[in-house]
Tab-separated table of C-alpha atoms in Angstrom:
chain	number	residue	atom	x	y	z
A	37	MET	CA	73.551	120.168	146.105
A	38	THR	CA	73.740	117.222	143.546
A	39	GLU	CA	73.058	113.935	145.104
A	40	LYS	CA	76.400	113.247	143.340
A	41	MET	CA	77.858	115.453	145.582
A	42	SER	CA	76.171	114.789	148.640
A	43	VAL	CA	78.411	111.139	149.300
A	44	HIS	CA	81.760	113.227	150.005
A	45	TYR	CA	79.669	115.518	153.023
A	46	SER	CA	78.193	112.199	153.965
A	47	SER	CA	79.090	110.476	157.568
A	48	ALA	CA	76.126	106.755	156.580
A	49	THR	CA	78.824	104.958	156.548
A	50	ASP	CA	83.172	104.432	157.681
A	51	LEU	CA	83.021	101.272	156.087
A	52	TRP	CA	84.548	100.419	152.740
A	53	ALA	CA	84.948	96.650	151.865
A	54	THR	CA	88.691	96.015	150.927
A	55	PRO	CA	88.394	95.356	146.863
A	56	GLN	CA	88.886	91.709	146.556
A	57	ASP	CA	91.354	92.206	143.607
A	58	PHE	CA	92.923	95.194	145.484
A	59	PHE	CA	93.567	92.990	148.290
A	60	ASP	CA	94.748	89.831	146.302
A	61	LYS	CA	97.836	92.015	144.706
A	62	LEU	CA	98.680	93.216	148.399
A	63	HIS	CA	98.608	89.162	150.109
A	64	THR	CA	100.458	88.135	146.663
A	65	GLU	CA	103.285	90.111	148.109
A	66	PHE	CA	102.885	90.318	151.329
A	67	GLY	CA	100.949	87.279	152.622
A	68	PHE	CA	98.505	88.084	155.144
A	69	GLU	CA	97.994	86.869	158.425
A	70	LEU	CA	95.951	88.492	160.594
A	71	ASP	CA	92.934	91.237	159.849
A	72	VAL	CA	92.599	93.571	161.671
A	73	CYS	CA	90.229	95.955	161.374
A	74	ALA	CA	86.600	93.283	159.887
A	75	LEU	CA	83.336	92.251	160.302
A	76	SER	CA	82.945	88.221	159.282
A	77	ASP	CA	81.143	88.762	156.388
A	78	ASN	CA	83.787	90.474	154.909
A	79	ALA	CA	87.170	89.689	156.779
A	80	LYS	CA	91.011	89.012	154.357
A	81	CYS	CA	91.954	86.657	156.422
A	82	ASN	CA	91.382	83.397	158.116
A	83	LYS	CA	92.074	85.306	161.583
A	84	PHE	CA	91.033	88.238	162.100
A	85	PHE	CA	89.562	90.223	164.473
A	86	SER	CA	85.800	91.632	164.765
A	87	PRO	CA	84.475	94.438	166.418
A	88	SER	CA	83.515	92.429	169.240
A	89	ASP	CA	86.914	91.576	169.953
A	90	ASP	CA	87.578	95.684	169.516
A	91	GLY	CA	91.127	94.741	167.935
A	92	LEU	CA	92.865	97.980	168.983
A	93	PHE	CA	93.110	96.660	172.362
A	94	GLN	CA	94.458	93.225	171.271
A	95	LYS	CA	98.271	92.188	169.268
A	96	TRP	CA	98.827	92.696	166.261
A	97	GLU	CA	102.289	89.896	165.724
A	98	GLY	CA	102.925	89.252	162.536
A	99	ILE	CA	102.199	90.484	158.899
A	100	CYS	CA	98.342	92.404	159.540
A	101	TRP	CA	95.694	93.102	156.998
A	102	MET	CA	94.123	97.175	158.304
A	103	ASN	CA	91.284	98.369	156.195
A	104	PRO	CA	89.211	100.446	158.883
A	105	PRO	CA	86.769	102.418	159.262
A	106	TYR	CA	87.914	105.058	157.718
A	107	GLY	CA	85.238	108.153	160.545
A	108	ARG	CA	86.913	110.661	162.852
A	109	GLY	CA	88.082	106.866	164.726
A	110	ILE	CA	91.004	105.948	161.864
A	111	LYS	CA	93.637	108.414	164.235
A	112	ASP	CA	92.971	105.186	166.497
A	113	TRP	CA	93.294	102.389	164.304
A	114	VAL	CA	96.476	104.182	162.609
A	115	GLN	CA	98.634	105.063	165.744
A	116	LYS	CA	98.215	101.015	167.163
A	117	ALA	CA	98.934	99.820	163.636
A	118	TYR	CA	101.984	102.023	163.982
A	119	GLU	CA	102.628	101.473	166.761
A	120	SER	CA	102.606	97.795	166.301
A	121	SER	CA	105.124	97.804	164.088
A	122	LEU	CA	106.841	99.436	166.465
A	123	ASP	CA	106.818	95.979	168.100
A	124	GLY	CA	107.636	93.725	165.304
A	125	ALA	CA	104.265	93.002	163.062
A	126	THR	CA	104.391	94.672	159.551
A	127	VAL	CA	100.921	96.508	159.381
A	128	VAL	CA	99.549	96.498	155.470
A	129	CYS	CA	96.656	99.275	156.148
A	130	LEU	CA	94.574	100.719	152.525
A	131	LEU	CA	93.618	104.135	154.246
A	132	PRO	CA	91.683	107.363	152.904
A	133	ALA	CA	94.626	109.824	151.812
A	134	ARG	CA	94.425	112.219	153.693
A	135	THR	CA	97.589	113.857	153.830
A	136	ASP	CA	95.983	117.209	155.432
A	137	THR	CA	95.737	115.312	158.924
A	138	ARG	CA	97.620	115.310	161.837
A	139	TRP	CA	97.012	111.785	161.862
A	140	TRP	CA	98.516	111.000	158.695
A	141	HIS	CA	101.945	113.505	159.685
A	142	ASP	CA	101.771	112.061	163.115
A	143	TYR	CA	102.366	108.060	161.867
A	144	CYS	CA	101.806	107.661	157.789
A	145	MET	CA	104.960	109.649	157.226
A	146	HIS	CA	106.715	107.070	158.989
A	147	GLY	CA	106.040	104.559	156.940
A	148	GLU	CA	105.797	103.733	153.320
A	149	ILE	CA	103.237	105.549	151.092
A	150	ARG	CA	101.269	103.999	147.778
A	151	PHE	CA	98.933	106.117	145.801
A	152	VAL	CA	96.380	104.539	144.364
A	153	LYS	CA	96.040	105.714	140.565
A	154	GLY	CA	92.827	106.576	140.363
A	155	ARG	CA	89.579	106.135	142.790
A	156	LEU	CA	88.722	102.318	144.383
A	157	LYS	CA	84.987	100.652	143.938
A	158	PHE	CA	84.586	99.552	146.698
A	159	GLY	CA	82.800	96.126	148.263
A	160	GLY	CA	78.631	96.688	147.558
A	161	VAL	CA	79.424	100.508	146.400
A	162	LYS	CA	77.715	101.002	143.488
A	163	ASP	CA	80.554	104.097	142.096
A	164	ASN	CA	83.573	104.894	142.880
A	165	ALA	CA	84.961	106.355	146.370
A	166	PRO	CA	84.238	109.721	146.388
A	167	PHE	CA	88.144	109.985	147.524
A	168	PRO	CA	91.788	108.905	147.006
A	169	ASN	CA	93.104	106.419	149.040
A	170	ALA	CA	96.993	105.335	149.706
A	171	VAL	CA	98.278	102.037	151.111
A	172	VAL	CA	100.830	102.407	154.052
A	173	ILE	CA	103.043	99.762	155.325
A	174	PHE	CA	104.741	100.001	158.216
A	175	ARG	CA	107.373	97.036	158.641
A	176	GLY	CA	108.180	95.670	161.562
A	177	ASN	CA	110.642	98.446	163.299
A	178	ARG	CA	111.204	100.398	160.170
A	179	THR	CA	110.830	103.795	159.691
A	180	TYR	CA	111.238	105.994	157.576
A	181	GLU	CA	112.978	109.969	158.468
A	182	ASN	CA	110.925	110.938	154.648
A	183	PRO	CA	108.540	108.480	153.903
A	184	ILE	CA	109.069	106.051	150.561
A	185	VAL	CA	105.975	106.816	148.221
A	186	SER	CA	104.817	105.072	145.209
A	187	ALA	CA	101.917	105.140	142.958
A	188	MET	CA	100.496	101.821	142.617
């Protein structure tokens, strides 16, 4: 397997720091108040939940930003985002566009989906991501029978 392709099959990291310019455009639109899944050195909001806070066990309120770890636990983060929206929060999620997964169909398909054109270049990484991304928006108490889908 070539070195370039090996990243597709690697689980060396599931953390992908949000590109600042990408976040800034969404922040202008939404005005985020809480980063629900951050490290202290990459938090996008003054108020954030770090791994020691364990955002999965916190109450998410207001307008939230979420770029979760992209590993096996991503389902739990997306489920929490969806359920928090049912309680009134707006949660904007940067996710790998894994449209073949159960979590995508169980949760993302009830939000607004914006597919990202091209591949993002995440913070601290030399090359563009080896996977496509989407922004999924769960707006407080709004679910869609058929998702609103657009491109960014």
